[in-house]
PDB file of C-alpha atoms and ligand atoms in Angstrom:
ATOM      1  CA  UNK A   1    -120.341   3.764  37.856  1.00 94.00           C
ATOM      2  CA  UNK A   2    -117.184   3.488  38.710  1.00 96.00           C
ATOM      3  CA  UNK A   3    -114.247   6.078  39.427  1.00 97.00           C
ATOM      4  CA  UNK A   4    -113.299   6.042  35.678  1.00 98.00           C
ATOM      5  CA  UNK A   5    -116.473   6.725  34.767  1.00 98.00           C
ATOM      6  CA  UNK A   6    -116.723   9.240  36.298  1.00 98.00           C
ATOM      7  CA  UNK A   7    -113.932  10.959  35.169  1.00 98.00           C
ATOM      8  CA  UNK A   8    -114.924  10.054  31.780  1.00 97.00           C
ATOM      9  CA  UNK A   9    -118.332  11.254  32.534  1.00 96.00           C
ATOM     10  CA  UNK A  10    -117.487  14.994  34.004  1.00 98.00           C
ATOM     11  CA  UNK A  11    -117.694  17.739  32.569  1.00 97.00           C
ATOM     12  CA  UNK A  12    -118.458  21.406  32.364  1.00 98.00           C
ATOM     13  CA  UNK A  13    -122.148  21.892  32.200  1.00 98.00           C
ATOM     14  CA  UNK A  14    -123.623  25.328  31.364  1.00 98.00           C
ATOM     15  CA  UNK A  15    -127.672  25.037  30.602  1.00 98.00           C
ATOM     16  CA  UNK A  16    -129.948  23.619  33.877  1.00 98.00           C
ATOM     17  CA  UNK A  17    -132.897  22.565  34.541  1.00 98.00           C
ATOM     18  CA  UNK A  18    -134.468  24.492  37.148  1.00 97.00           C
ATOM     19  CA  UNK A  19    -135.219  21.784  39.670  1.00 98.00           C
ATOM     20  CA  UNK A  20    -133.655  22.065  42.607  1.00 98.00           C
ATOM     21  CA  UNK A  21    -130.827  19.118  43.892  1.00 98.00           C
ATOM     22  CA  UNK A  22    -132.387  17.770  47.464  1.00 98.00           C
ATOM     23  CA  UNK A  23    -130.056  19.093  50.148  1.00 98.00           C
ATOM     24  CA  UNK A  24    -130.255  16.462  51.467  1.00 98.00           C
ATOM     25  CA  UNK A  25    -127.999  15.299  48.908  1.00 98.00           C
ATOM     26  CA  UNK A  26    -125.817  18.208  48.293  1.00 98.00           C
ATOM     27  CA  UNK A  27    -125.055  17.717  52.249  1.00 98.00           C
ATOM     28  CA  UNK A  28    -124.389  13.923  51.714  1.00 98.00           C
ATOM     29  CA  UNK A  29    -121.428  15.211  48.683  1.00 98.00           C
ATOM     30  CA  UNK A  30    -119.832  17.758  51.072  1.00 98.00           C
ATOM     31  CA  UNK A  31    -119.908  15.284  54.300  1.00 98.00           C
ATOM     32  CA  UNK A  32    -117.945  12.641  51.261  1.00 98.00           C
ATOM     33  CA  UNK A  33    -115.657  15.000  50.452  1.00 98.00           C
ATOM     34  CA  UNK A  34    -114.197  16.157  53.944  1.00 98.00           C
ATOM     35  CA  UNK A  35    -112.921  13.583  53.171  1.00 98.00           C
ATOM     36  CA  UNK A  36    -110.152  14.424  50.004  1.00 98.00           C
ATOM     37  CA  UNK A  37    -106.712  14.494  51.164  1.00 98.00           C
ATOM     38  CA  UNK A  38    -105.023  18.400  52.018  1.00 98.00           C
ATOM     39  CA  UNK A  39    -101.298  19.339  52.751  1.00 97.00           C
ATOM     40  CA  UNK A  40    -100.660  18.655  56.315  1.00 97.00           C
ATOM     41  CA  UNK A  41    -103.866  18.582  56.579  1.00 98.00           C
ATOM     42  CA  UNK A  42    -104.428  21.814  56.762  1.00 98.00           C
ATOM     43  CA  UNK A  43    -108.514  20.951  55.662  1.00 98.00           C
ATOM     44  CA  UNK A  44    -108.777  24.606  54.135  1.00 98.00           C
ATOM     45  CA  UNK A  45    -111.721  25.101  52.385  1.00 98.00           C
ATOM     46  CA  UNK A  46    -115.199  26.623  52.938  1.00 98.00           C
ATOM     47  CA  UNK A  47    -118.090  25.789  50.905  1.00 98.00           C
ATOM     48  CA  UNK A  48    -120.963  28.060  51.008  1.00 98.00           C
ATOM     49  CA  UNK A  49    -123.616  26.353  48.880  1.00 98.00           C
ATOM     50  CA  UNK A  50    -126.769  29.429  47.867  1.00 98.00           C
ATOM     51  CA  UNK A  51    -129.573  28.013  46.611  1.00 98.00           C
ATOM     52  CA  UNK A  52    -133.823  29.594  46.461  1.00 98.00           C
ATOM     53  CA  UNK A  53    -134.086  32.839  47.056  1.00 97.00           C
ATOM     54  CA  UNK A  54    -130.406  33.951  48.270  1.00 97.00           C
ATOM     55  CA  UNK A  55    -129.146  32.661  45.623  1.00 98.00           C
ATOM     56  CA  UNK A  56    -131.495  34.448  42.878  1.00 97.00           C
ATOM     57  CA  UNK A  57    -130.608  37.721  45.089  1.00 97.00           C
ATOM     58  CA  UNK A  58    -127.258  37.332  44.311  1.00 97.00           C
ATOM     59  CA  UNK A  59    -127.733  36.599  40.675  1.00 96.00           C
ATOM     60  CA  UNK A  60    -129.717  39.994  41.048  1.00 95.00           C
ATOM     61  CA  UNK A  61    -127.065  41.706  42.650  1.00 95.00           C
ATOM     62  CA  UNK A  62    -123.984  40.453  40.815  1.00 91.00           C
ATOM     63  CA  UNK A  63    -125.958  40.937  37.553  1.00 83.00           C
ATOM     64  CA  UNK A  64    -126.980  44.267  37.627  1.00 87.00           C
ATOM     65  CA  UNK A  65    -123.818  44.771  38.928  1.00 89.00           C
ATOM     66  CA  UNK A  66    -121.728  43.925  36.531  1.00 80.00           C
ATOM     67  CA  UNK A  67    -124.063  45.390  33.580  1.00 78.00           C
ATOM     68  CA  UNK A  68    -123.734  48.828  35.019  1.00 86.00           C
ATOM     69  CA  UNK A  69    -119.408  48.396  34.444  1.00 86.00           C
ATOM     70  CA  UNK A  70    -118.864  47.517  37.861  1.00 89.00           C
ATOM     71  CA  UNK A  71    -115.294  45.685  37.734  1.00 91.00           C
ATOM     72  CA  UNK A  72    -114.198  42.335  39.143  1.00 92.00           C
ATOM     73  CA  UNK A  73    -112.066  42.668  41.559  1.00 93.00           C
ATOM     74  CA  UNK A  74    -110.647  39.176  43.184  1.00 95.00           C
ATOM     75  CA  UNK A  75    -108.698  39.195  45.872  1.00 95.00           C
ATOM     76  CA  UNK A  76    -106.431  36.216  44.088  1.00 93.00           C
ATOM     77  CA  UNK A  77    -105.337  37.077  40.719  1.00 89.00           C
ATOM     78  CA  UNK A  78    -108.292  35.484  38.208  1.00 90.00           C
ATOM     79  CA  UNK A  79    -106.763  32.923  36.079  1.00 90.00           C
ATOM     80  CA  UNK A  80    -106.421  32.812  32.270  1.00 89.00           C
ATOM     81  CA  UNK A  81    -103.821  35.849  32.229  1.00 90.00           C
ATOM     82  CA  UNK A  82    -101.000  36.426  31.038  1.00 93.00           C
ATOM     83  CA  UNK A  83    -100.735  33.058  29.175  1.00 96.00           C
ATOM     84  CA  UNK A  84     -97.673  32.244  26.934  1.00 96.00           C
ATOM     85  CA  UNK A  85     -96.809  29.354  23.769  1.00 97.00           C
ATOM     86  CA  UNK A  86     -98.922  26.132  24.411  1.00 96.00           C
ATOM     87  CA  UNK A  87    -100.746  27.703  26.813  1.00 96.00           C
ATOM     88  CA  UNK A  88    -102.171  30.652  25.476  1.00 96.00           C
ATOM     89  CA  UNK A  89    -103.224  28.315  22.251  1.00 96.00           C
ATOM     90  CA  UNK A  90    -105.348  25.978  24.713  1.00 96.00           C
ATOM     91  CA  UNK A  91    -106.933  29.299  25.581  1.00 95.00           C
ATOM     92  CA  UNK A  92    -107.657  30.364  22.531  1.00 94.00           C
ATOM     93  CA  UNK A  93    -109.094  26.763  20.928  1.00 95.00           C
ATOM     94  CA  UNK A  94    -111.137  26.293  24.280  1.00 95.00           C
ATOM     95  CA  UNK A  95    -112.284  29.919  23.821  1.00 94.00           C
ATOM     96  CA  UNK A  96    -113.526  28.711  19.931  1.00 94.00           C
ATOM     97  CA  UNK A  97    -114.725  25.901  21.009  1.00 94.00           C
ATOM     98  CA  UNK A  98    -116.819  27.601  23.539  1.00 95.00           C
ATOM     99  CA  UNK A  99    -118.241  30.382  21.624  1.00 95.00           C
ATOM    100  CA  UNK A 100    -117.831  28.202  18.227  1.00 94.00           C
ATOM    101  CA  UNK A 101    -120.506  25.907  20.099  1.00 95.00           C
ATOM    102  CA  UNK A 102    -123.317  28.408  20.291  1.00 95.00           C
ATOM    103  CA  UNK A 103    -122.575  30.260  16.763  1.00 95.00           C
ATOM    104  CA  UNK A 104    -121.218  32.796  17.741  1.00 95.00           C
ATOM    105  CA  UNK A 105    -117.485  33.530  16.115  1.00 91.00           C
ATOM    106  CA  UNK A 106    -114.028  35.237  17.090  1.00 88.00           C
ATOM    107  CA  UNK A 107    -114.453  38.854  16.069  1.00 91.00           C
ATOM    108  CA  UNK A 108    -118.231  39.195  17.951  1.00 93.00           C
ATOM    109  CA  UNK A 109    -117.504  40.953  20.882  1.00 92.00           C
ATOM    110  CA  UNK A 110    -120.727  41.896  21.832  1.00 93.00           C
ATOM    111  CA  UNK A 111    -122.277  38.347  21.522  1.00 94.00           C
ATOM    112  CA  UNK A 112    -119.350  36.621  23.609  1.00 93.00           C
ATOM    113  CA  UNK A 113    -119.221  40.024  25.888  1.00 90.00           C
ATOM    114  CA  UNK A 114    -123.655  38.609  26.626  1.00 91.00           C
ATOM    115  CA  UNK A 115    -122.565  35.047  26.530  1.00 93.00           C
ATOM    116  CA  UNK A 116    -120.137  35.808  28.542  1.00 91.00           C
ATOM    117  CA  UNK A 117    -122.107  37.461  31.447  1.00 90.00           C
ATOM    118  CA  UNK A 118    -124.209  34.177  31.627  1.00 93.00           C
ATOM    119  CA  UNK A 119    -121.778  33.018  34.022  1.00 94.00           C
ATOM    120  CA  UNK A 120    -123.390  35.874  36.722  1.00 92.00           C
ATOM    121  CA  UNK A 121    -126.835  33.948  36.135  1.00 94.00           C
ATOM    122  CA  UNK A 122    -124.745  30.913  37.285  1.00 97.00           C
ATOM    123  CA  UNK A 123    -125.613  29.704  33.923  1.00 97.00           C
ATOM    124  CA  UNK A 124    -129.473  29.206  34.722  1.00 97.00           C
ATOM    125  CA  UNK A 125    -128.405  26.398  37.479  1.00 98.00           C
ATOM    126  CA  UNK A 126    -130.495  26.244  40.549  1.00 98.00           C
ATOM    127  CA  UNK A 127    -127.087  26.385  42.914  1.00 98.00           C
ATOM    128  CA  UNK A 128    -124.176  28.451  43.745  1.00 98.00           C
ATOM    129  CA  UNK A 129    -121.021  27.287  46.050  1.00 98.00           C
ATOM    130  CA  UNK A 130    -118.335  29.477  46.286  1.00 98.00           C
ATOM    131  CA  UNK A 131    -115.027  27.440  47.294  1.00 98.00           C
ATOM    132  CA  UNK A 132    -112.581  30.147  50.253  1.00 98.00           C
ATOM    133  CA  UNK A 133    -109.692  29.381  51.931  1.00 98.00           C
ATOM    134  CA  UNK A 134    -107.743  31.548  54.305  1.00 98.00           C
ATOM    135  CA  UNK A 135    -106.389  34.599  52.387  1.00 97.00           C
ATOM    136  CA  UNK A 136    -103.228  34.844  54.141  1.00 97.00           C
ATOM    137  CA  UNK A 137    -102.557  30.993  53.312  1.00 97.00           C
ATOM    138  CA  UNK A 138     -99.498  30.302  50.301  1.00 93.00           C
ATOM    139  CA  UNK A 139    -100.591  29.676  46.624  1.00 91.00           C
ATOM    140  CA  UNK A 140     -99.448  25.898  47.335  1.00 95.00           C
ATOM    141  CA  UNK A 141    -102.699  25.479  49.230  1.00 96.00           C
ATOM    142  CA  UNK A 142    -104.970  26.485  46.330  1.00 97.00           C
ATOM    143  CA  UNK A 143    -104.450  22.211  45.653  1.00 97.00           C
ATOM    144  CA  UNK A 144    -106.474  21.548  48.807  1.00 98.00           C
ATOM    145  CA  UNK A 145    -108.653  23.870  47.103  1.00 98.00           C
ATOM    146  CA  UNK A 146    -108.624  22.226  44.069  1.00 98.00           C
ATOM    147  CA  UNK A 147    -108.710  18.955  44.439  1.00 98.00           C
ATOM    148  CA  UNK A 148    -111.580  19.137  47.043  1.00 98.00           C
ATOM    149  CA  UNK A 149    -113.572  20.700  44.292  1.00 98.00           C
ATOM    150  CA  UNK A 150    -112.305  18.188  41.957  1.00 98.00           C
ATOM    151  CA  UNK A 151    -113.753  15.519  44.913  1.00 98.00           C
ATOM    152  CA  UNK A 152    -116.967  17.211  44.358  1.00 98.00           C
ATOM    153  CA  UNK A 153    -117.688  17.230  41.053  1.00 98.00           C
ATOM    154  CA  UNK A 154    -116.482  13.686  40.684  1.00 98.00           C
ATOM    155  CA  UNK A 155    -119.189  12.961  43.835  1.00 98.00           C
ATOM    156  CA  UNK A 156    -122.114  14.959  41.947  1.00 98.00           C
ATOM    157  CA  UNK A 157    -121.579  13.036  38.483  1.00 98.00           C
ATOM    158  CA  UNK A 158    -122.549   9.444  40.378  1.00 98.00           C
ATOM    159  CA  UNK A 159    -125.959  11.238  41.742  1.00 98.00           C
ATOM    160  CA  UNK A 160    -126.236  12.735  38.298  1.00 98.00           C
ATOM    161  CA  UNK A 161    -125.524  16.139  39.248  1.00 98.00           C
ATOM    162  CA  UNK A 162    -123.969  18.013  36.732  1.00 98.00           C
ATOM    163  CA  UNK A 163    -121.771  21.701  37.566  1.00 98.00           C
ATOM    164  CA  UNK A 164    -119.647  24.204  36.322  1.00 98.00           C
ATOM    165  CA  UNK A 165    -116.453  25.216  37.702  1.00 98.00           C
ATOM    166  CA  UNK A 166    -116.280  28.777  37.871  1.00 98.00           C
ATOM    167  CA  UNK A 167    -113.129  31.057  37.849  1.00 97.00           C
ATOM    168  CA  UNK A 168    -115.400  33.822  37.221  1.00 95.00           C
ATOM    169  CA  UNK A 169    -117.578  33.743  40.123  1.00 96.00           C
ATOM    170  CA  UNK A 170    -114.458  34.882  42.543  1.00 97.00           C
ATOM    171  CA  UNK A 171    -114.278  38.085  40.532  1.00 95.00           C
ATOM    172  CA  UNK A 172    -117.156  40.030  43.260  1.00 96.00           C
ATOM    173  CA  UNK A 173    -116.383  38.939  46.665  1.00 96.00           C
ATOM    174  CA  UNK A 174    -117.455  42.133  48.030  1.00 95.00           C
ATOM    175  CA  UNK A 175    -120.620  41.263  46.888  1.00 96.00           C
ATOM    176  CA  UNK A 176    -121.058  37.249  47.442  1.00 97.00           C
ATOM    177  CA  UNK A 177    -120.464  38.553  51.586  1.00 97.00           C
ATOM    178  CA  UNK A 178    -123.953  39.976  51.327  1.00 96.00           C
ATOM    179  CA  UNK A 179    -125.607  36.987  50.668  1.00 96.00           C
ATOM    180  CA  UNK A 180    -123.728  34.538  52.027  1.00 97.00           C
ATOM    181  CA  UNK A 181    -121.310  33.457  54.070  1.00 97.00           C
ATOM    182  CA  UNK A 182    -118.309  33.481  53.706  1.00 98.00           C
ATOM    183  CA  UNK A 183    -115.964  33.295  56.437  1.00 98.00           C
ATOM    184  CA  UNK A 184    -113.345  35.786  58.376  1.00 96.00           C
ATOM    185  CA  UNK A 185    -110.387  36.801  55.840  1.00 97.00           C
ATOM    186  CA  UNK A 186    -111.401  33.910  53.592  1.00 98.00           C
ATOM    187  CA  UNK A 187    -110.805  34.659  49.740  1.00 98.00           C
ATOM    188  CA  UNK A 188    -112.486  32.712  47.065  1.00 98.00           C
ATOM    189  CA  UNK A 189    -111.428  31.788  44.863  1.00 97.00           C
ATOM    190  CA  UNK A 190    -113.830  30.174  41.546  1.00 97.00           C
ATOM    191  CA  UNK A 191    -117.102  29.146  42.530  1.00 98.00           C
ATOM    192  CA  UNK A 192    -119.077  25.924  41.470  1.00 98.00           C
ATOM    193  CA  UNK A 193    -122.726  26.347  39.585  1.00 98.00           C
ATOM    194  CA  UNK A 194    -124.633  22.704  39.973  1.00 98.00           C
ATOM    195  CA  UNK A 195    -127.959  20.713  39.708  1.00 98.00           C
ATOM    196  CA  UNK A 196    -129.730  18.748  36.797  1.00 98.00           C
ATOM    197  CA  UNK A 197    -128.239  18.824  32.917  1.00 98.00           C
ATOM    198  CA  UNK A 198    -130.692  20.381  30.464  1.00 98.00           C
ATOM    199  CA  UNK A 199    -129.406  17.682  28.286  1.00 96.00           C
ATOM    200  CA  UNK A 200    -130.490  19.455  24.402  1.00 93.00           C
ATOM    201  CA  UNK A 201    -128.998  22.610  25.359  1.00 96.00           C
ATOM    202  CA  UNK A 202    -126.568  23.596  22.875  1.00 96.00           C
ATOM    203  CA  UNK A 203    -124.491  25.308  25.134  1.00 96.00           C
ATOM    204  CA  UNK A 204    -123.469  21.835  26.727  1.00 96.00           C
ATOM    205  CA  UNK A 205    -122.508  20.375  23.220  1.00 95.00           C
ATOM    206  CA  UNK A 206    -119.493  22.329  23.722  1.00 93.00           C
ATOM    207  CA  UNK A 207    -117.017  19.829  24.061  1.00 93.00           C
ATOM    208  CA  UNK A 208    -113.177  20.118  25.119  1.00 96.00           C
ATOM    209  CA  UNK A 209    -110.330  18.105  23.903  1.00 95.00           C
ATOM    210  CA  UNK A 210    -107.539  17.166  26.097  1.00 97.00           C
ATOM    211  CA  UNK A 211    -103.590  16.799  25.007  1.00 97.00           C
ATOM    212  CA  UNK A 212    -102.562  13.082  24.160  1.00 97.00           C
ATOM    213  CA  UNK A 213    -100.411  11.547  26.842  1.00 97.00           C
ATOM    214  CA  UNK A 214     -97.035  11.467  25.140  1.00 96.00           C
ATOM    215  CA  UNK A 215     -97.746  15.538  26.447  1.00 95.00           C
ATOM    216  CA  UNK A 216     -98.088  16.017  29.688  1.00 96.00           C
ATOM    217  CA  UNK A 217     -96.728  12.665  30.968  1.00 98.00           C
ATOM    218  CA  UNK A 218     -92.657  11.350  30.903  1.00 98.00           C
ATOM    219  CA  UNK A 219     -92.033   7.530  32.598  1.00 98.00           C
ATOM    220  CA  UNK A 220     -88.060   7.107  33.368  1.00 97.00           C
ATOM    221  CA  UNK A 221     -87.008   4.355  33.693  1.00 94.00           C
TER     222      UNK A 221
HETATM  223  C1  LIG B 301    -110.593  26.104  38.482  1.00 91.66           C
HETATM  224  C2  LIG B 301    -112.139  26.760  36.539  1.00 91.66           C
HETATM  225  C3  LIG B 301    -112.142  28.220  36.229  1.00 91.66           C
HETATM  226  C4  LIG B 301    -112.907  27.674  35.487  1.00 91.66           C
HETATM  227  N1  LIG B 301    -113.719  28.919  35.522  1.00 91.66           N
HETATM  228  C5  LIG B 301    -114.577  29.388  33.595  1.00 91.66           C
HETATM  229  C6  LIG B 301    -115.586  29.793  34.336  1.00 91.66           C
HETATM  230  O1  LIG B 301    -115.269  31.033  34.940  1.00 91.66           O
HETATM  231  N2  LIG B 301    -116.145  30.213  33.204  1.00 91.66           N
HETATM  232  C7  LIG B 301    -116.860  28.836  32.574  1.00 91.66           C
HETATM  233  O2  LIG B 301    -117.734  29.321  31.779  1.00 91.66           O
HETATM  234  N3  LIG B 301    -115.954  27.791  32.867  1.00 91.66           N
HETATM  235  C8  LIG B 301    -115.819  27.835  33.590  1.00 91.66           C
HETATM  236  N4  LIG B 301    -113.842  27.089  34.010  1.00 91.66           N
HETATM  237  C9  LIG B 301    -114.592  25.420  32.975  1.00 91.66           C
HETATM  238  C10 LIG B 301    -113.481  25.099  31.692  1.00 91.66           C
HETATM  239  O3  LIG B 301    -113.608  25.809  30.875  1.00 91.66           O
HETATM  240  C11 LIG B 301    -113.659  23.629  31.299  1.00 91.66           C
HETATM  241  O4  LIG B 301    -112.618  22.759  32.781  1.00 91.66           O
HETATM  242  C12 LIG B 301    -112.338  23.484  30.712  1.00 91.66           C
HETATM  243  O5  LIG B 301    -112.485  23.857  29.098  1.00 91.66           O
HETATM  244  C13 LIG B 301    -112.603  21.595  29.874  1.00 91.66           C
HETATM  245  O6  LIG B 301    -114.241  21.455  30.103  1.00 91.66           O
HETATM  246  P1  LIG B 301    -113.924  20.221  30.582  1.00 91.66           P
HETATM  247  O7  LIG B 301    -114.155  20.448  31.798  1.00 91.66           O
HETATM  248  O8  LIG B 301    -115.682  20.826  29.633  1.00 91.66           O
HETATM  249  O9  LIG B 301    -114.093  18.562  30.634  1.00 91.66           O
HETATM  250  C14 LIG B 301    -113.705  25.931  34.482  1.00 91.66           C
HETATM  251  C15 LIG B 301    -112.823  25.786  35.276  1.00 91.66           C
HETATM  252  C16 LIG B 301    -112.106  25.229  36.035  1.00 91.66           C
HETATM  253  C17 LIG B 301    -111.121  23.532  36.904  1.00 91.66           C
END
């Protein structure tokens, strides 16, 4: 597989098989992703992987908390808030495609909420990872974390491993810290659930479009 194939093949996957990914494969991916570039070579990323029993306990704690009405309290403002114009339109189109694939209409609030709660179960993935960086750092360093995240996702694709980046997993940092090592002073920016794709799962049929080139690029002679 070449890089172009990996970029074109990667998609957000939300239905997984229960089989875990061998730990040496996960380690090898992160070992390789360390070579991602960063501003001033600061390498501000920290990735905390959770599997097995710790993952199960964390899922229970987050899910029960969310079900009981524990309010999300991310350390960074979450994405998707305050969007305007075409960005809001794209967000709506994304939601319509996602919920529509699952046969849920826009007005079916309860069903949407139910589906959204799967975020707290890592969409059934056997592993989750939390990406954090020092909380005091300027938001420009979030770029570094994003590059690292995509590098991990593409390396996973190359190894037949599917993943789901989740801003939602930044919502309950206090709960996460009880089960996962997050360095002192770090803020969680997002999570990444991963494992092997459940190929037949309806939820994985939600394929997202992209804007055409002329809407996102210019080429000045
Ligand atoms: C930083 C980031 C945060 C995201 N957060 C969530 C999330 O919380 N829950 C979710 O189901 N998908 C989440 N997604 C997945 C996006 O919805 C998805 O990437 C987008 O719709 C494009 O689809 P694709 O990844 O399949 O190409 C997130 C993606 C990124 C990059």
